[in-house]
Amino acid sequence: MTNYRFESFTPAFDESTGEPDERTKGYFASTSVGFHDSRSTDEALKKRVQRAIDDDRRLTAVYAESEYEYALDSGIPVATFAWFEKLVNVGGGRLVPAHLITWVTVRPTHRRRGLLRSMMTTDLAEAKAAGYPFAALTATEGGIYSRYGFGVATWSHAIEVDTSPGFQMIREPDRRVEMCLPSVLRELAPKIYGEFMRTSPGAMERQQTYIERATGDLNTETGEADRGVRAALHFGEDGQPDGYVSYKFAGWSVKPPTIELIDFVAATDAAYASLWSFLAAIDLSSRVTFGESAEDSPLPWLLTDSRRVRTTSTEDNIWIRILDVKAALEARPWYVAGTLVLEVDDPQELTGGKFRITSDGENAVVETASESTPADLSLGIAELGSLYFGGADPVILVRAGRIEENVPGAAVQASAMFSLGRMPYSPNGF
């Protein structure tokens, strides 16, 4: 029987050499295997470790000795896990610290040994004890995390936009757009994204990787700099930047000639429209692709021909795991007054029970209801995570059998009460 050793630590450099220390090297060697990344050069690894330090990531590694010659070194973990803290907009610009989980891997030779369950259950219990109202993650595989109480809470679209002759907007945008060196985004991108984050439910603070990608300092496929990146800024009426786009030409072998968006952030509607007008005007291209568009993007409504915007795929993005029902629901705004009683089942027993939500149209008081109190809706903790940012519709979840409606009309009432005025959107993966 294999003996496993669990260790938690922070990424670090060896003070004597300036290189990542051995434990950190081993950790990143393991995650590269798990996510099918190419082996990093020494310089790329140093930058990767520095980004992890900048994000204050906390790492967990599982080690096992092998009895076989030529096997991977025992200093390379057989399983990995990490978490870090970022602020999340839970609606109305209210920013709440969240426990973000990432870099979850288990080597194929050590599957079905309970390693993932051990790491996840321990981490969620510690996050709850630390006072986080919810945890979040983005999933490379869709069928894993619902068993731990995570529910899909935001989605994103990959789109193609036909910018060939004839592209026209219904209203002429302000065109306060200028190209800039991508390097200026190192200073400006975090500020502009911070403004955007307060407008979009579900949006969360970004990690260092996004800044590196936008500036061209990081090509995520190679780990090296990308000198093909270009950038542009939109300026508000006050002359201050309130939107940006970074992009690259896909190459002459791609037909039709295509502009690939690396990052697109607009804190205002004017910035959004003008940046798209700029992209459509780029010479020697007739298509723009973007892999992280909002589910309710206004772009088709901006054009005289909405068919020029085509959704090529839709993917889940942020998954939410409620750790404290009362704290999580009281943290977000409630724009519709009313009372709703939820019976929440949590198989991990971190939170759950029967709760009465009383909203005054701005805030809500959440109280534990007695066992004898009839519930309007019965649902699992994962389904509550899906409702949290207002992205999932309780009416649809009732039809799908994911929520039980105990009182006729309760799902419609819940749909109105959980709405945050716009669909959640977080152009952020981790």
PDB file of N, CA and C in Angstrom, residues 341-395:
ATOM      1  N   VAL A 341     -38.244  30.914   1.444  1.00  0.00           N
ATOM      2  CA  VAL A 341     -37.673  29.913   2.337  1.00  0.00           C
ATOM      3  C   VAL A 341     -37.039  28.810   1.499  1.00  0.00           C
ATOM      4  N   LEU A 342     -35.740  28.601   1.704  1.00  0.00           N
ATOM      5  CA  LEU A 342     -34.998  27.592   0.960  1.00  0.00           C
ATOM      6  C   LEU A 342     -34.580  26.452   1.895  1.00  0.00           C
ATOM      7  N   GLU A 343     -34.732  25.234   1.427  1.00  0.00           N
ATOM      8  CA  GLU A 343     -34.198  24.069   2.115  1.00  0.00           C
ATOM      9  C   GLU A 343     -32.983  23.606   1.326  1.00  0.00           C
ATOM     10  N   VAL A 344     -31.803  23.745   1.926  1.00  0.00           N
ATOM     11  CA  VAL A 344     -30.551  23.519   1.216  1.00  0.00           C
ATOM     12  C   VAL A 344     -29.885  22.251   1.743  1.00  0.00           C
ATOM     13  N   ASP A 345     -29.623  21.327   0.840  1.00  0.00           N
ATOM     14  CA  ASP A 345     -28.956  20.080   1.203  1.00  0.00           C
ATOM     15  C   ASP A 345     -27.469  20.185   0.886  1.00  0.00           C
ATOM     16  N   ASP A 346     -26.628  19.926   1.873  1.00  0.00           N
ATOM     17  CA  ASP A 346     -25.180  19.945   1.685  1.00  0.00           C
ATOM     18  C   ASP A 346     -24.609  18.605   2.140  1.00  0.00           C
ATOM     19  N   PRO A 347     -24.312  17.710   1.200  1.00  0.00           N
ATOM     20  CA  PRO A 347     -23.795  16.383   1.580  1.00  0.00           C
ATOM     21  C   PRO A 347     -22.503  16.446   2.380  1.00  0.00           C
ATOM     22  N   GLN A 348     -21.691  17.492   2.180  1.00  0.00           N
ATOM     23  CA  GLN A 348     -20.442  17.621   2.940  1.00  0.00           C
ATOM     24  C   GLN A 348     -20.658  18.229   4.331  1.00  0.00           C
ATOM     25  N   GLU A 349     -21.892  18.692   4.582  1.00  0.00           N
ATOM     26  CA  GLU A 349     -22.276  19.213   5.894  1.00  0.00           C
ATOM     27  C   GLU A 349     -21.424  20.407   6.336  1.00  0.00           C
ATOM     28  N   LEU A 350     -20.982  21.219   5.373  1.00  0.00           N
ATOM     29  CA  LEU A 350     -20.290  22.461   5.706  1.00  0.00           C
ATOM     30  C   LEU A 350     -21.287  23.562   6.037  1.00  0.00           C
ATOM     31  N   THR A 351     -22.381  23.556   5.337  1.00  0.00           N
ATOM     32  CA  THR A 351     -23.473  24.497   5.561  1.00  0.00           C
ATOM     33  C   THR A 351     -24.727  23.794   5.060  1.00  0.00           C
ATOM     34  N   GLY A 352     -25.833  24.424   5.135  1.00  0.00           N
ATOM     35  CA  GLY A 352     -27.064  23.753   4.724  1.00  0.00           C
ATOM     36  C   GLY A 352     -28.110  23.866   5.809  1.00  0.00           C
ATOM     37  N   GLY A 353     -29.309  23.429   5.496  1.00  0.00           N
ATOM     38  CA  GLY A 353     -30.432  23.537   6.406  1.00  0.00           C
ATOM     39  C   GLY A 353     -31.558  24.318   5.756  1.00  0.00           C
ATOM     40  N   LYS A 354     -32.405  24.880   6.579  1.00  0.00           N
ATOM     41  CA  LYS A 354     -33.562  25.626   6.086  1.00  0.00           C
ATOM     42  C   LYS A 354     -33.365  27.107   6.427  1.00  0.00           C
ATOM     43  N   PHE A 355     -33.521  27.970   5.416  1.00  0.00           N
ATOM     44  CA  PHE A 355     -33.211  29.386   5.580  1.00  0.00           C
ATOM     45  C   PHE A 355     -34.349  30.255   5.048  1.00  0.00           C
ATOM     46  N   ARG A 356     -34.680  31.288   5.811  1.00  0.00           N
ATOM     47  CA  ARG A 356     -35.666  32.274   5.369  1.00  0.00           C
ATOM     48  C   ARG A 356     -34.929  33.528   4.918  1.00  0.00           C
ATOM     49  N   ILE A 357     -35.145  33.913   3.654  1.00  0.00           N
ATOM     50  CA  ILE A 357     -34.559  35.131   3.086  1.00  0.00           C
ATOM     51  C   ILE A 357     -35.634  36.201   3.087  1.00  0.00           C
ATOM     52  N   THR A 358     -35.371  37.325   3.756  1.00  0.00           N
ATOM     53  CA  THR A 358     -36.314  38.441   3.774  1.00  0.00           C
ATOM     54  C   THR A 358     -35.626  39.656   3.168  1.00  0.00           C
ATOM     55  N   SER A 359     -36.072  40.036   1.970  1.00  0.00           N
ATOM     56  CA  SER A 359     -35.452  41.136   1.226  1.00  0.00           C
ATOM     57  C   SER A 359     -36.310  42.385   1.304  1.00  0.00           C
ATOM     58  N   ASP A 360     -35.650  43.540   1.481  1.00  0.00           N
ATOM     59  CA  ASP A 360     -36.364  44.819   1.460  1.00  0.00           C
ATOM     60  C   ASP A 360     -36.184  45.545   0.127  1.00  0.00           C
ATOM     61  N   GLY A 361     -35.615  44.842  -0.880  1.00  0.00           N
ATOM     62  CA  GLY A 361     -35.375  45.458  -2.177  1.00  0.00           C
ATOM     63  C   GLY A 361     -34.009  46.072  -2.306  1.00  0.00           C
ATOM     64  N   GLU A 362     -33.196  45.909  -1.270  1.00  0.00           N
ATOM     65  CA  GLU A 362     -31.816  46.387  -1.301  1.00  0.00           C
ATOM     66  C   GLU A 362     -30.890  45.377  -0.635  1.00  0.00           C
ATOM     67  N   ASN A 363     -31.253  44.985   0.588  1.00  0.00           N
ATOM     68  CA  ASN A 363     -30.494  43.988   1.341  1.00  0.00           C
ATOM     69  C   ASN A 363     -31.438  42.885   1.802  1.00  0.00           C
ATOM     70  N   ALA A 364     -30.855  41.823   2.324  1.00  0.00           N
ATOM     71  CA  ALA A 364     -31.675  40.728   2.840  1.00  0.00           C
ATOM     72  C   ALA A 364     -31.148  40.290   4.193  1.00  0.00           C
ATOM     73  N   VAL A 365     -32.062  39.874   5.033  1.00  0.00           N
ATOM     74  CA  VAL A 365     -31.730  39.208   6.290  1.00  0.00           C
ATOM     75  C   VAL A 365     -31.990  37.728   6.078  1.00  0.00           C
ATOM     76  N   VAL A 366     -31.014  36.907   6.404  1.00  0.00           N
ATOM     77  CA  VAL A 366     -31.129  35.463   6.225  1.00  0.00           C
ATOM     78  C   VAL A 366     -31.107  34.820   7.599  1.00  0.00           C
ATOM     79  N   GLU A 367     -32.186  34.105   7.931  1.00  0.00           N
ATOM     80  CA  GLU A 367     -32.314  33.475   9.232  1.00  0.00           C
ATOM     81  C   GLU A 367     -32.517  31.979   9.072  1.00  0.00           C
ATOM     82  N   THR A 368     -32.033  31.233  10.050  1.00  0.00           N
ATOM     83  CA  THR A 368     -32.291  29.802  10.069  1.00  0.00           C
ATOM     84  C   THR A 368     -33.757  29.580  10.425  1.00  0.00           C
ATOM     85  N   ALA A 369     -34.457  28.808   9.590  1.00  0.00           N
ATOM     86  CA  ALA A 369     -35.871  28.528   9.819  1.00  0.00           C
ATOM     87  C   ALA A 369     -36.021  27.209  10.571  1.00  0.00           C
ATOM     88  N   SER A 370     -37.097  27.085  11.307  1.00  0.00           N
ATOM     89  CA  SER A 370     -37.346  25.863  12.066  1.00  0.00           C
ATOM     90  C   SER A 370     -37.683  24.706  11.129  1.00  0.00           C
ATOM     91  N   GLU A 371     -37.522  23.507  11.625  1.00  0.00           N
ATOM     92  CA  GLU A 371     -37.818  22.319  10.821  1.00  0.00           C
ATOM     93  C   GLU A 371     -39.271  22.294  10.384  1.00  0.00           C
ATOM     94  N   SER A 372     -40.151  22.882  11.194  1.00  0.00           N
ATOM     95  CA  SER A 372     -41.584  22.844  10.867  1.00  0.00           C
ATOM     96  C   SER A 372     -41.986  23.876   9.817  1.00  0.00           C
ATOM     97  N   THR A 373     -41.064  24.806   9.504  1.00  0.00           N
ATOM     98  CA  THR A 373     -41.371  25.837   8.506  1.00  0.00           C
ATOM     99  C   THR A 373     -41.371  25.227   7.108  1.00  0.00           C
ATOM    100  N   PRO A 374     -42.468  25.350   6.358  1.00  0.00           N
ATOM    101  CA  PRO A 374     -42.480  24.792   5.002  1.00  0.00           C
ATOM    102  C   PRO A 374     -41.523  25.545   4.084  1.00  0.00           C
ATOM    103  N   ALA A 375     -40.803  24.809   3.260  1.00  0.00           N
ATOM    104  CA  ALA A 375     -39.849  25.419   2.320  1.00  0.00           C
ATOM    105  C   ALA A 375     -40.525  25.702   0.995  1.00  0.00           C
ATOM    106  N   ASP A 376     -40.221  26.869   0.425  1.00  0.00           N
ATOM    107  CA  ASP A 376     -40.731  27.196  -0.916  1.00  0.00           C
ATOM    108  C   ASP A 376     -40.008  26.380  -1.981  1.00  0.00           C
ATOM    109  N   LEU A 377     -38.691  26.253  -1.813  1.00  0.00           N
ATOM    110  CA  LEU A 377     -37.871  25.500  -2.771  1.00  0.00           C
ATOM    111  C   LEU A 377     -36.910  24.613  -1.993  1.00  0.00           C
ATOM    112  N   SER A 378     -36.645  23.417  -2.529  1.00  0.00           N
ATOM    113  CA  SER A 378     -35.623  22.521  -1.974  1.00  0.00           C
ATOM    114  C   SER A 378     -34.558  22.320  -3.041  1.00  0.00           C
ATOM    115  N   LEU A 379     -33.293  22.479  -2.648  1.00  0.00           N
ATOM    116  CA  LEU A 379     -32.215  22.400  -3.630  1.00  0.00           C
ATOM    117  C   LEU A 379     -30.921  21.987  -2.960  1.00  0.00           C
ATOM    118  N   GLY A 380     -29.975  21.558  -3.783  1.00  0.00           N
ATOM    119  CA  GLY A 380     -28.662  21.202  -3.291  1.00  0.00           C
ATOM    120  C   GLY A 380     -27.766  22.416  -3.198  1.00  0.00           C
ATOM    121  N   ILE A 381     -26.659  22.260  -2.470  1.00  0.00           N
ATOM    122  CA  ILE A 381     -25.726  23.371  -2.306  1.00  0.00           C
ATOM    123  C   ILE A 381     -25.108  23.780  -3.640  1.00  0.00           C
ATOM    124  N   ALA A 382     -24.936  22.829  -4.565  1.00  0.00           N
ATOM    125  CA  ALA A 382     -24.384  23.168  -5.886  1.00  0.00           C
ATOM    126  C   ALA A 382     -25.349  24.055  -6.663  1.00  0.00           C
ATOM    127  N   GLU A 383     -26.639  23.745  -6.575  1.00  0.00           N
ATOM    128  CA  GLU A 383     -27.633  24.559  -7.282  1.00  0.00           C
ATOM    129  C   GLU A 383     -27.702  25.968  -6.698  1.00  0.00           C
ATOM    130  N   LEU A 384     -27.532  26.097  -5.388  1.00  0.00           N
ATOM    131  CA  LEU A 384     -27.510  27.432  -4.795  1.00  0.00           C
ATOM    132  C   LEU A 384     -26.312  28.228  -5.316  1.00  0.00           C
ATOM    133  N   GLY A 385     -25.181  27.552  -5.520  1.00  0.00           N
ATOM    134  CA  GLY A 385     -24.026  28.216  -6.116  1.00  0.00           C
ATOM    135  C   GLY A 385     -24.325  28.734  -7.507  1.00  0.00           C
ATOM    136  N   SER A 386     -25.090  27.963  -8.275  1.00  0.00           N
ATOM    137  CA  SER A 386     -25.447  28.395  -9.634  1.00  0.00           C
ATOM    138  C   SER A 386     -26.383  29.595  -9.624  1.00  0.00           C
ATOM    139  N   LEU A 387     -27.216  29.700  -8.591  1.00  0.00           N
ATOM    140  CA  LEU A 387     -28.142  30.828  -8.492  1.00  0.00           C
ATOM    141  C   LEU A 387     -27.473  32.091  -7.965  1.00  0.00           C
ATOM    142  N   TYR A 388     -26.331  31.951  -7.324  1.00  0.00           N
ATOM    143  CA  TYR A 388     -25.804  33.011  -6.471  1.00  0.00           C
ATOM    144  C   TYR A 388     -25.604  34.345  -7.192  1.00  0.00           C
ATOM    145  N   PHE A 389     -25.046  34.321  -8.402  1.00  0.00           N
ATOM    146  CA  PHE A 389     -24.829  35.556  -9.157  1.00  0.00           C
ATOM    147  C   PHE A 389     -26.010  35.899 -10.072  1.00  0.00           C
ATOM    148  N   GLY A 390     -27.083  35.135  -9.977  1.00  0.00           N
ATOM    149  CA  GLY A 390     -28.245  35.397 -10.819  1.00  0.00           C
ATOM    150  C   GLY A 390     -28.121  34.855 -12.221  1.00  0.00           C
ATOM    151  N   GLY A 391     -27.148  33.982 -12.467  1.00  0.00           N
ATOM    152  CA  GLY A 391     -26.928  33.488 -13.822  1.00  0.00           C
ATOM    153  C   GLY A 391     -27.806  32.326 -14.218  1.00  0.00           C
ATOM    154  N   ALA A 392     -28.137  31.468 -13.263  1.00  0.00           N
ATOM    155  CA  ALA A 392     -29.009  30.330 -13.542  1.00  0.00           C
ATOM    156  C   ALA A 392     -30.441  30.697 -13.167  1.00  0.00           C
ATOM    157  N   ASP A 393     -31.396  30.193 -13.919  1.00  0.00           N
ATOM    158  CA  ASP A 393     -32.809  30.506 -13.694  1.00  0.00           C
ATOM    159  C   ASP A 393     -33.450  29.387 -12.884  1.00  0.00           C
ATOM    160  N   PRO A 394     -33.986  29.681 -11.692  1.00  0.00           N
ATOM    161  CA  PRO A 394     -34.638  28.633 -10.896  1.00  0.00           C
ATOM    162  C   PRO A 394     -35.758  27.929 -11.645  1.00  0.00           C
ATOM    163  N   VAL A 395     -36.447  28.648 -12.525  1.00  0.00           N
ATOM    164  CA  VAL A 395     -37.536  28.024 -13.280  1.00  0.00           C
ATOM    165  C   VAL A 395     -36.989  26.896 -14.155  1.00  0.00           C
TER     166      VAL A 395
END
